[in-house]
CSV table of C-alpha atoms in Angstrom, one decimal:
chain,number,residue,atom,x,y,z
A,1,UNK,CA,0.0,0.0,0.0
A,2,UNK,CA,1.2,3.7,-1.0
A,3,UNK,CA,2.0,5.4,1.5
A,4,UNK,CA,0.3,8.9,1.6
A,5,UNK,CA,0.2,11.6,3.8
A,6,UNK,CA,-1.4,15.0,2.5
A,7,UNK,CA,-4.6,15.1,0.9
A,8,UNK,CA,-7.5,17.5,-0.6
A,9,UNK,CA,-10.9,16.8,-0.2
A,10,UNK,CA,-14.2,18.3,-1.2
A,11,UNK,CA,-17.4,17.4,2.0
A,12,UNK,CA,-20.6,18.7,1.5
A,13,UNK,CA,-23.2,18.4,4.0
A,14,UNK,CA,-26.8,17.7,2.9
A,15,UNK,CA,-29.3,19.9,2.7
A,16,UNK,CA,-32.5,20.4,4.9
A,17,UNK,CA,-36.3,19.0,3.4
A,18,UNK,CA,-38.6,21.7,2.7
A,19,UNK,CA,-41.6,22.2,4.7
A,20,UNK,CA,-44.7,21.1,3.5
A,21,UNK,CA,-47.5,23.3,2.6
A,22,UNK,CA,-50.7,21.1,2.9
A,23,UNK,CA,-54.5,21.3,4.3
A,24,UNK,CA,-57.0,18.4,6.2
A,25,UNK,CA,-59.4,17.5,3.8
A,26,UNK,CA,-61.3,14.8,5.1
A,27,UNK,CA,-65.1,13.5,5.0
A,28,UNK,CA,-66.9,15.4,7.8
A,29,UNK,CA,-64.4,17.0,8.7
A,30,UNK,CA,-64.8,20.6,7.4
A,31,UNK,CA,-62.3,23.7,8.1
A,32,UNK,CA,-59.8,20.8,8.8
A,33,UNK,CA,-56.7,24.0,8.7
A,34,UNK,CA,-53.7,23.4,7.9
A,35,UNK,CA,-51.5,20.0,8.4
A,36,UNK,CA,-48.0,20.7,6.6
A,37,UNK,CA,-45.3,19.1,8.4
A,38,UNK,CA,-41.5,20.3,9.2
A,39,UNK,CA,-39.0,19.0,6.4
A,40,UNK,CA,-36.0,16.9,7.9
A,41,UNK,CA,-32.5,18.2,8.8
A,42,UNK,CA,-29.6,17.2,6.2
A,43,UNK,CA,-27.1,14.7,7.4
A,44,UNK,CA,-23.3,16.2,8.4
A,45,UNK,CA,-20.2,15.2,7.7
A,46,UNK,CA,-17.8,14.3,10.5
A,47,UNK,CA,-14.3,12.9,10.3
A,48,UNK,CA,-13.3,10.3,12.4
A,49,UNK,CA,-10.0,8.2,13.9
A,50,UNK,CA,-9.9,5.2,12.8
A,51,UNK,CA,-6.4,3.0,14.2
A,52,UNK,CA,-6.7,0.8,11.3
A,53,UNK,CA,-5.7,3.1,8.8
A,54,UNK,CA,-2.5,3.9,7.8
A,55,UNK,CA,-2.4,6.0,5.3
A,56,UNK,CA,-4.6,8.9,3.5
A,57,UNK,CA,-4.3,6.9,-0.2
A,58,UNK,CA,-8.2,6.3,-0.2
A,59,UNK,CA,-8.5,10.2,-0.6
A,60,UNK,CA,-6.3,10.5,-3.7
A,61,UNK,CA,-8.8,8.8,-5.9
A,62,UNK,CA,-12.0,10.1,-4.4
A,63,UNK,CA,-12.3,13.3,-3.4
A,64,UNK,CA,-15.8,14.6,-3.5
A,65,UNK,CA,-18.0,13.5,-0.4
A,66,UNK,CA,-21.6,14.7,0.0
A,67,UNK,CA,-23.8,13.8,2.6
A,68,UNK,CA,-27.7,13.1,1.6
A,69,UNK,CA,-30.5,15.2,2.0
A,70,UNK,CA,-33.2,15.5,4.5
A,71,UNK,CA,-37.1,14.4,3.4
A,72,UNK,CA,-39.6,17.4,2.4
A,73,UNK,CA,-42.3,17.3,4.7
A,74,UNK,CA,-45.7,15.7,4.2
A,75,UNK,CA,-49.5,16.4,5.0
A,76,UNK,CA,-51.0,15.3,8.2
A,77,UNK,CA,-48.1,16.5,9.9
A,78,UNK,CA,-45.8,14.2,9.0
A,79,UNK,CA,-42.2,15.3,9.0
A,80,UNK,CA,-39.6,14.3,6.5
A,81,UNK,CA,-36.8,11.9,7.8
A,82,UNK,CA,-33.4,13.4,9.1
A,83,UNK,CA,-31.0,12.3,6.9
A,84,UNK,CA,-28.1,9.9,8.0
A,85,UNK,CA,-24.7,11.7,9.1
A,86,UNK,CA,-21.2,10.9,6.7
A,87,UNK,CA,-18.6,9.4,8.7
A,88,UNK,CA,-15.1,9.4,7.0
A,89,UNK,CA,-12.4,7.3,8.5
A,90,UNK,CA,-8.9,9.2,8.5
A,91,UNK,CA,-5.7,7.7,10.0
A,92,UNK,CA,-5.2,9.0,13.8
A,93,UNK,CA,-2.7,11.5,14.0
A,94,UNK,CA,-4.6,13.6,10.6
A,95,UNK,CA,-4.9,17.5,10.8
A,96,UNK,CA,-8.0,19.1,8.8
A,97,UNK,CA,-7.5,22.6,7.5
A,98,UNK,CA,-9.8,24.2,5.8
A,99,UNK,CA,-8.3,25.2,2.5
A,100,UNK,CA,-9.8,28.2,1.8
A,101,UNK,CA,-9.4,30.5,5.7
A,102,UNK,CA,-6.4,28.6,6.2
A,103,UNK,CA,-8.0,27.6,9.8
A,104,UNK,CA,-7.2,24.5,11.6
A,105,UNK,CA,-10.5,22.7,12.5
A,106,UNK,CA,-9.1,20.1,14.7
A,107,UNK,CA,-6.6,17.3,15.1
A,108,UNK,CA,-7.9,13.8,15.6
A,109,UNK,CA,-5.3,12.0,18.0
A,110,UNK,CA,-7.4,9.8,19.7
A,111,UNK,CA,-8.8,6.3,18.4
A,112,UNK,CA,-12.6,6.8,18.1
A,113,UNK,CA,-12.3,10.6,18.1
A,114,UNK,CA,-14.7,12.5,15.9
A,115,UNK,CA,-14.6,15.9,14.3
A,116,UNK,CA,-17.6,17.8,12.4
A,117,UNK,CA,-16.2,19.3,9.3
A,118,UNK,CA,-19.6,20.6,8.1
A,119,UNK,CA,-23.0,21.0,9.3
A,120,UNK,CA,-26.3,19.5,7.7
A,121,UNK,CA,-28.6,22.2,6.6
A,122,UNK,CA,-31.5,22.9,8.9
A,123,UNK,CA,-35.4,21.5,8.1
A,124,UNK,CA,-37.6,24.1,6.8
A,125,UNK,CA,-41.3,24.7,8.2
A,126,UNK,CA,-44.5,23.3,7.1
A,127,UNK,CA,-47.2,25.6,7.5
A,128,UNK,CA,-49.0,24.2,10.3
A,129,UNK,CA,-45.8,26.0,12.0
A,130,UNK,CA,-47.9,29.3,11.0
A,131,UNK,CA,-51.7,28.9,11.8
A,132,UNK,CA,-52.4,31.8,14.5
A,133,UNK,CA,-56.1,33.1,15.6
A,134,UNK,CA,-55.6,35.6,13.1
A,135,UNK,CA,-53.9,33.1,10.2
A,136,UNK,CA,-56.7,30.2,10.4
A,137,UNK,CA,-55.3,29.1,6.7
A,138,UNK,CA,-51.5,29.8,6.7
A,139,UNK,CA,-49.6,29.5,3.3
A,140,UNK,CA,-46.5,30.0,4.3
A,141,UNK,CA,-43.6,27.3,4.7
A,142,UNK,CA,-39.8,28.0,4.3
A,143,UNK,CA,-37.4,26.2,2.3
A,144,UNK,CA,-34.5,23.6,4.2
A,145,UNK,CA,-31.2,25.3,4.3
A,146,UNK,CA,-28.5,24.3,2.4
A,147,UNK,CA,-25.3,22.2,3.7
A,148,UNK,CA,-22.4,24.0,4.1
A,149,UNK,CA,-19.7,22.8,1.8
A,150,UNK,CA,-15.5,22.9,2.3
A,151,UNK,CA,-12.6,22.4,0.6
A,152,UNK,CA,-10.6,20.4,3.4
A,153,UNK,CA,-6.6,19.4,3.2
A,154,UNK,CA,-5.7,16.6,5.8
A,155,UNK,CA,-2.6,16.4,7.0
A,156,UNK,CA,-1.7,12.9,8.7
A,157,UNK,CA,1.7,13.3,11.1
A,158,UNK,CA,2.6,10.0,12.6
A,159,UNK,CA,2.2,9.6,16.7
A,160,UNK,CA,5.3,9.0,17.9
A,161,UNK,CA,7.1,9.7,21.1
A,162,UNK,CA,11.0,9.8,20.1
A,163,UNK,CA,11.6,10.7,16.6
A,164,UNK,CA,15.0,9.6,14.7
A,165,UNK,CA,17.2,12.2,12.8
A,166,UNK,CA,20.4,11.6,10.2
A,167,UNK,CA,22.0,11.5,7.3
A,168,UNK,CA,21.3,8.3,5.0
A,169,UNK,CA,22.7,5.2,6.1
A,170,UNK,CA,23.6,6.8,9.7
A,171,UNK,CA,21.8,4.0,11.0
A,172,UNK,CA,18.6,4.6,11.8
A,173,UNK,CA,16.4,1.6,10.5
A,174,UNK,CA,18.7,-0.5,12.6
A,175,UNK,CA,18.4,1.0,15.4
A,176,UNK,CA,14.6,0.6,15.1
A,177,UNK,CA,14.9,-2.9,14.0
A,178,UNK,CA,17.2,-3.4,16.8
A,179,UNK,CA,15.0,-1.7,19.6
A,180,UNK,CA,11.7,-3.1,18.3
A,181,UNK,CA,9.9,-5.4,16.3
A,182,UNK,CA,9.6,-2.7,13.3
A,183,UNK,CA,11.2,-4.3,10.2
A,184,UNK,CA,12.4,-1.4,7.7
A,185,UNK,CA,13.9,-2.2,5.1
A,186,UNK,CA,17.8,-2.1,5.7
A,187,UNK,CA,20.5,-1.4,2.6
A,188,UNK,CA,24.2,-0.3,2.1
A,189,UNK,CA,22.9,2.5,0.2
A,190,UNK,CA,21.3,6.3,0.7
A,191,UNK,CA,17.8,6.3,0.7
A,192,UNK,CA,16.6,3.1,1.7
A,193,UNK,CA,14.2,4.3,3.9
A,194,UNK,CA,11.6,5.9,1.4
A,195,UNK,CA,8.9,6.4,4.4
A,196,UNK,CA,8.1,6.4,7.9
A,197,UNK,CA,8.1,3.8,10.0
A,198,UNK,CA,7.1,3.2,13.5
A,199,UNK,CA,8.2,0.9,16.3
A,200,UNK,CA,6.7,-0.1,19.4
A,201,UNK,CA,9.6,0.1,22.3
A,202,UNK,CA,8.6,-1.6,25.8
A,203,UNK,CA,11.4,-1.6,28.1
A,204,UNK,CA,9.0,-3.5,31.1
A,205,UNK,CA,5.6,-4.4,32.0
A,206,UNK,CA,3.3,-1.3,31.3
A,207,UNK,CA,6.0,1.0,29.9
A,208,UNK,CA,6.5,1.5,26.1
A,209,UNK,CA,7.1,4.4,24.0
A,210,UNK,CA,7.2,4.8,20.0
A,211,UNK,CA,9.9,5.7,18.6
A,212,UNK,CA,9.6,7.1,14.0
A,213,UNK,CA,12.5,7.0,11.6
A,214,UNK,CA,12.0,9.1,8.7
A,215,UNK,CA,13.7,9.0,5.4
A,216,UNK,CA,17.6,10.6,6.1
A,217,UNK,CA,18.5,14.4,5.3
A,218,UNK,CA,20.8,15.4,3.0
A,219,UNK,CA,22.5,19.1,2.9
A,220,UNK,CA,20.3,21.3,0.5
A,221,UNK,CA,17.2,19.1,1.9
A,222,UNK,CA,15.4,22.3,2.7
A,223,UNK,CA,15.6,23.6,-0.9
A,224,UNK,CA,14.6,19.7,-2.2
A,225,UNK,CA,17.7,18.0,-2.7
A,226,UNK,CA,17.0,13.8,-1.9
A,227,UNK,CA,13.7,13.8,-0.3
A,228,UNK,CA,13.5,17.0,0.4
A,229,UNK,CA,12.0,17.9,4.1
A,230,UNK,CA,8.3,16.8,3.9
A,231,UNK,CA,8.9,14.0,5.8
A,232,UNK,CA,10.3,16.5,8.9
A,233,UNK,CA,6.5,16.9,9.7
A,234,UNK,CA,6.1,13.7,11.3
A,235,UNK,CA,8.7,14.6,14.1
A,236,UNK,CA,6.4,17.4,14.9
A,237,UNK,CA,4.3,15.4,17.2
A,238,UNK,CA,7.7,13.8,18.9
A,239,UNK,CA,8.8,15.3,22.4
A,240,UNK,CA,12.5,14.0,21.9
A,241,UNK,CA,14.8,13.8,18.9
A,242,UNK,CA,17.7,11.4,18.8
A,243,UNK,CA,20.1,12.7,16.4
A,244,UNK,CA,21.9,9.2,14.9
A,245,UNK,CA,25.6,9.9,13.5
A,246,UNK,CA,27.9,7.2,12.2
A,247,UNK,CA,31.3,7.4,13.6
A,248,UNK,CA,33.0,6.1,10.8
A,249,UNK,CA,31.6,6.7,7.9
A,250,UNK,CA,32.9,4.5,4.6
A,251,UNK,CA,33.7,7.9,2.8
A,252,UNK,CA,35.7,9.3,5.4
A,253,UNK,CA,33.7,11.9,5.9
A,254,UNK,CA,33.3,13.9,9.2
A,255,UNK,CA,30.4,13.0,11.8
A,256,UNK,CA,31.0,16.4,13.7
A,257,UNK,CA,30.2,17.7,10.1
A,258,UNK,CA,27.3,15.7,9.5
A,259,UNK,CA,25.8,16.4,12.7
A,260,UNK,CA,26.4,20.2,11.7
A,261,UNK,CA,24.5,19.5,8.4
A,262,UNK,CA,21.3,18.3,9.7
A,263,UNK,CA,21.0,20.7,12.5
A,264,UNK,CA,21.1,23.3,9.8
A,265,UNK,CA,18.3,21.5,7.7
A,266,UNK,CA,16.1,21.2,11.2
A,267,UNK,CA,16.5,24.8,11.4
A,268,UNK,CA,15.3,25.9,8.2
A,269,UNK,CA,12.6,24.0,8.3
A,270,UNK,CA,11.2,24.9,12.0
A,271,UNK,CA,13.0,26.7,14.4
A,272,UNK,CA,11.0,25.6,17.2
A,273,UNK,CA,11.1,22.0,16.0
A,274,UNK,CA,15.0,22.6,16.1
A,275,UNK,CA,14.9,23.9,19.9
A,276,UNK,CA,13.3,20.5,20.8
A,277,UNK,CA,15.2,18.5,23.1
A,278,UNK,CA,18.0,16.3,20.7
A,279,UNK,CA,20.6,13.7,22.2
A,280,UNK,CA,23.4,12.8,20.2
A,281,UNK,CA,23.7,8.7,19.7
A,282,UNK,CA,26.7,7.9,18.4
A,283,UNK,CA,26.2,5.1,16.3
A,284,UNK,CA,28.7,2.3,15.1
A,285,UNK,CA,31.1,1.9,17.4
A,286,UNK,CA,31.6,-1.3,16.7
A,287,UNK,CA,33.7,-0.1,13.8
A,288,UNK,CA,36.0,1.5,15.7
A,289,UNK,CA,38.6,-0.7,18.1
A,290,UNK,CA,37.4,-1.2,21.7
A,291,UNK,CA,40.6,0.6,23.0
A,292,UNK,CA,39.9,3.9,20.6
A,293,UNK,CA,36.3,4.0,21.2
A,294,UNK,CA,36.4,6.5,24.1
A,295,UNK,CA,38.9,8.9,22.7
A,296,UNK,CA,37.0,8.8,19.0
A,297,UNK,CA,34.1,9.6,20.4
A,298,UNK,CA,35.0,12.3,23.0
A,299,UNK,CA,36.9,13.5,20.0
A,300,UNK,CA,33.5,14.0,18.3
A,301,UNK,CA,31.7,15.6,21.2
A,302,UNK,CA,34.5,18.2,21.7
A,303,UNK,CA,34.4,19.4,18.0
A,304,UNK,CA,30.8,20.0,18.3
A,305,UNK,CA,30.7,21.2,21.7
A,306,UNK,CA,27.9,19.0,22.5
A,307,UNK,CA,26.7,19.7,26.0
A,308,UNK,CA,23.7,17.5,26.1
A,309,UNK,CA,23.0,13.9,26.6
A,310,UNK,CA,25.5,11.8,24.4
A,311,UNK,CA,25.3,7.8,24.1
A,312,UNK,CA,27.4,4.8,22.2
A,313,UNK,CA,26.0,2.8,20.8
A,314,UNK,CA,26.2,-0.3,18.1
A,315,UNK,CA,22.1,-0.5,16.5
A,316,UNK,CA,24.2,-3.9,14.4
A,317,UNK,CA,25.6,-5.2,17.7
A,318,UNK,CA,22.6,-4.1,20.3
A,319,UNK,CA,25.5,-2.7,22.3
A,320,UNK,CA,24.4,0.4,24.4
A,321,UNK,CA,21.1,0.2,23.3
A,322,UNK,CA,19.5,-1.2,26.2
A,323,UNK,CA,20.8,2.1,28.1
A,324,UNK,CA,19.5,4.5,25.6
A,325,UNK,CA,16.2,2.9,25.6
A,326,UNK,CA,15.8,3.0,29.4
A,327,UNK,CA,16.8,6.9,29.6
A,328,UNK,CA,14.5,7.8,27.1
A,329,UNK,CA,11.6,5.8,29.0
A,330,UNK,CA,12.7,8.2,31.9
A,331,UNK,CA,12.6,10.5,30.4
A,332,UNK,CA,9.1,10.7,28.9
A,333,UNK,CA,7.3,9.8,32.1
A,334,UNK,CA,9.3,12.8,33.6
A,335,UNK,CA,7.8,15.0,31.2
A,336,UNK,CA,4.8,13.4,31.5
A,337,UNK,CA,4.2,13.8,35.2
A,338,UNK,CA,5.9,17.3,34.9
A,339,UNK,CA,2.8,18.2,32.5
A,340,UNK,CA,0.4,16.2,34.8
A,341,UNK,CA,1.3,18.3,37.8
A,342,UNK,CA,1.7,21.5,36.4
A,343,UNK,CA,-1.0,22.5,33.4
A,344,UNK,CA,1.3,25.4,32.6
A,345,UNK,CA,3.9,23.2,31.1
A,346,UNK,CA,0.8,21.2,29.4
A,347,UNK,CA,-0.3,24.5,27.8
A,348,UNK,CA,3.1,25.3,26.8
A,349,UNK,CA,3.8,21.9,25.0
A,350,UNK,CA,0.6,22.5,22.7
A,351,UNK,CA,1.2,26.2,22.0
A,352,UNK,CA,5.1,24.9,20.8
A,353,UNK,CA,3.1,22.3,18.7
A,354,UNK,CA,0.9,24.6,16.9
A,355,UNK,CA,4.1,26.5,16.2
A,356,UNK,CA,5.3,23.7,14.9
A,357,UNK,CA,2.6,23.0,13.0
A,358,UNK,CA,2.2,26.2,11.4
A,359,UNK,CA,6.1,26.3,10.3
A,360,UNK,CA,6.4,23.3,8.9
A,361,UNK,CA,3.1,23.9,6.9
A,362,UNK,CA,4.6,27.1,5.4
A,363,UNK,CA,8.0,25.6,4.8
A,364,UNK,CA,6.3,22.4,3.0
A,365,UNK,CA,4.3,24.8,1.4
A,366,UNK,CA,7.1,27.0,-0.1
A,367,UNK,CA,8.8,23.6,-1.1
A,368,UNK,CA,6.2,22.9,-3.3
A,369,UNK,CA,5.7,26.1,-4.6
A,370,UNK,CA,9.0,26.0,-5.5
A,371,UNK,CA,9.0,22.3,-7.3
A,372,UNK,CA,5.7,23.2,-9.4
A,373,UNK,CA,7.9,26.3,-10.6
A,374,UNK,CA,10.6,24.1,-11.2
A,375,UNK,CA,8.5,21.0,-13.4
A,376,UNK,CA,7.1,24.2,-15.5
A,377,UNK,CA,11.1,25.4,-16.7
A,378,UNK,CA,11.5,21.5,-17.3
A,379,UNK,CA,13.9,22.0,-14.6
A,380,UNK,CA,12.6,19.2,-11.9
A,381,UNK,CA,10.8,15.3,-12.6
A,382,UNK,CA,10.7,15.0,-8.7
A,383,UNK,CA,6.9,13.4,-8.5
A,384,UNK,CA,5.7,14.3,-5.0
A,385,UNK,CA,3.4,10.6,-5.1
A,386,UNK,CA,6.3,8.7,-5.4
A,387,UNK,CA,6.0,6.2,-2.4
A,388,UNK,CA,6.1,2.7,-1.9
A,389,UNK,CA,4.8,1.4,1.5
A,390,UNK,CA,2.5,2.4,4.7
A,391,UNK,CA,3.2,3.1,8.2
A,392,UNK,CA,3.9,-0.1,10.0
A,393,UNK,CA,3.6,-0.3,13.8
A,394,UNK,CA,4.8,-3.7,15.6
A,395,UNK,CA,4.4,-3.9,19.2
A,396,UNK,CA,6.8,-6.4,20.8
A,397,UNK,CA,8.6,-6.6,23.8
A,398,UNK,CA,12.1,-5.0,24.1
């Protein structure tokens, strides 16, 4: 299955049933008066989480949604059926913005969750709603409203506690595979992760965390060399970023260097996602002797002048991973009872997510602004539905 995760949609909600304009005409019964009843209120359209979905591909190929109409009204009172409500299953994790304010009209996180994205039209009134002691024989009814209709883009972000950052073939799918029961597929060659992919990490009874890898940065990502930066958006939701480097690369190329790279790509693409708390996991060591490991290493940390957390590790081996995987799951239930006990620090943790939101939307944005120019000069083939597989999520233990 494609993996996709932007999509534009058209919902339209149905519209209400007209009200019915009708009198009593029955045998003996004279001056019956009037009997039109209401019409019946059009059915909405609501979006909602569904943890079986991975992916927003359904969308691609239809993209028009309406919801039916209510029933007119009928004589004898009789009121015309509401119509049934559109429910539209979206991944969890999916943003809906409305395409034409620009407004963001909810975030559907939770499994089950469900979000009204337009409203029925309301029933109109028969003319029985009219009769007064001065009206006896009232012709007037009003027409059912119509549905309000949007032009919706929905954004899916994967939900993911840790997210992974690197340049290709730093190591991160192994790491993954190595920590969980995730399987991406691994290669000796840039690029091999094409799409996200979640794992399930649980370090005990009762604690887990997941952890994305996204597809590796290169330098000049921000301006669409490799994969560009679209898949950056899926960190968005992540509290902590490990930043993967290999310590000895095959081209001899320097990790302080490469470390220097992609912090430069983070911060073009969102300053606030770049201020997120990153620890630096040096990865490979078992390609280094065991007697140089500690010097190589500290040799790194001092070039960069890394003062936050740093770990060893071999994602191949499983060396030092058992370590990192434990700090991390400290970590997040720190932050977690930090936000349970004080809502300030809750508040502030949503108000840096919609930050982030909103700059990685204008940086995508500009990206593909900039690509469209591009394919008119002849100038860039990059096709923006070129993926291969879904989000995967494997739970197992650690």
């Amino acid at each position: 299955m494609k993996f996709v995760d932007e999509a534009t949609i058209i919902v339209e909600a149905g519209k209400g049933g007209h009200g019915c304009l009708s009198f009593r005409r029955e045998k003996y019964v004279p001056k019956g008066g009037p009997d039109g009843g209401d019409g019946g209120d059009g059915g909405s359209v609501y979006l909602e989480a569904d943890g079986s979905l991975n992916t927003l591909i359904d969308y691609r190929f239809q993209r028009k949604h309406k919801a039916q109409n209510g029933e007119p009204g009928a004589g004898r009172n009789c009121t015309g059926n509401k119509a049934d409500d559109l429910v539209l299953p979206v991944p969890v994790g999916t943003t809906v913005v409305d395409m034409d304010t620009h407004e963001v009209l909810g975030d559907l996180t939770h499994e089950g969750q469900r979000l009204k994205v337009a409203q029925g039209g309301f029933h109109g009134l028969g003319n029985t709603r009219f009769k007064s002691s001065v009206n006896r024989a009232p012709r007037q009814t009003t027409k059912g409203s119509e549905g309000e209709l949007r032009n919706l883009r929905l954004e899916l972000k994967v939900l993911a506690d840790v997210g992974l950052l690197g340049l290709p073939n730093a190591g991160k799918s192994t790491f993954i595979r190595s920590v969980s029961a995730a399987k991406p597929k691994v290669a000796n060659y840039p690029f091999t992760t094409l799409v996200p992919n979640l794992g399930v990490v649980s370090v005990q009874a009762h604690q887990s965390f997941v952890i994305a890898d996204i597809p590796g940065l290169i330098e000049g990502a921000a301006e669409g060399a490799g994969l560009g930066i679209r898949f950056l958006k899926h960190l968005v939701r992540t509290r902590l970023l490990l930043h993967l480097v290999d310590v000895a690369p095959y081209d001899g190329s320097s990790p302080a260097e490469s470390v220097r790279t992609i912090a430069n790509e983070l911060e073009k693409f969102s300053e606030t996602l770049a201020s997120r708390p990153r620890w630096l996991v040096l990865n490979k060591v078992d390609m280094i002797a065991e007697q140089d490991r500690e010097a190589h290493c500290q040799a790194i940390v001092d070039e960069l002048g890394w003062d936050g957390p740093v770990f060893w590790i071999s994602a191949l081996t499983g060396e030092g991973t058992k370590p990192l995987v434990q700090a991390i799951m400290r970590w997040i239930e720190e932050q977690a009872e930090q936000e349970k006990e004080n809502p300030e620090v809750a508040e502030q943790e949503a108000e840096r997510r919609r930050r982030m939101d909103e700059e990685a939307r204008a940086r995508i944005e500009a990206e593909k602004q900039a690509r469209r120019e591009a394919r008119q000069n002849d100038d860039d083939d990059f096709d923006d539905d070129d993926d291969d597989d879904g989000v995967e999520v494997v739970y197992a233990p650690y």
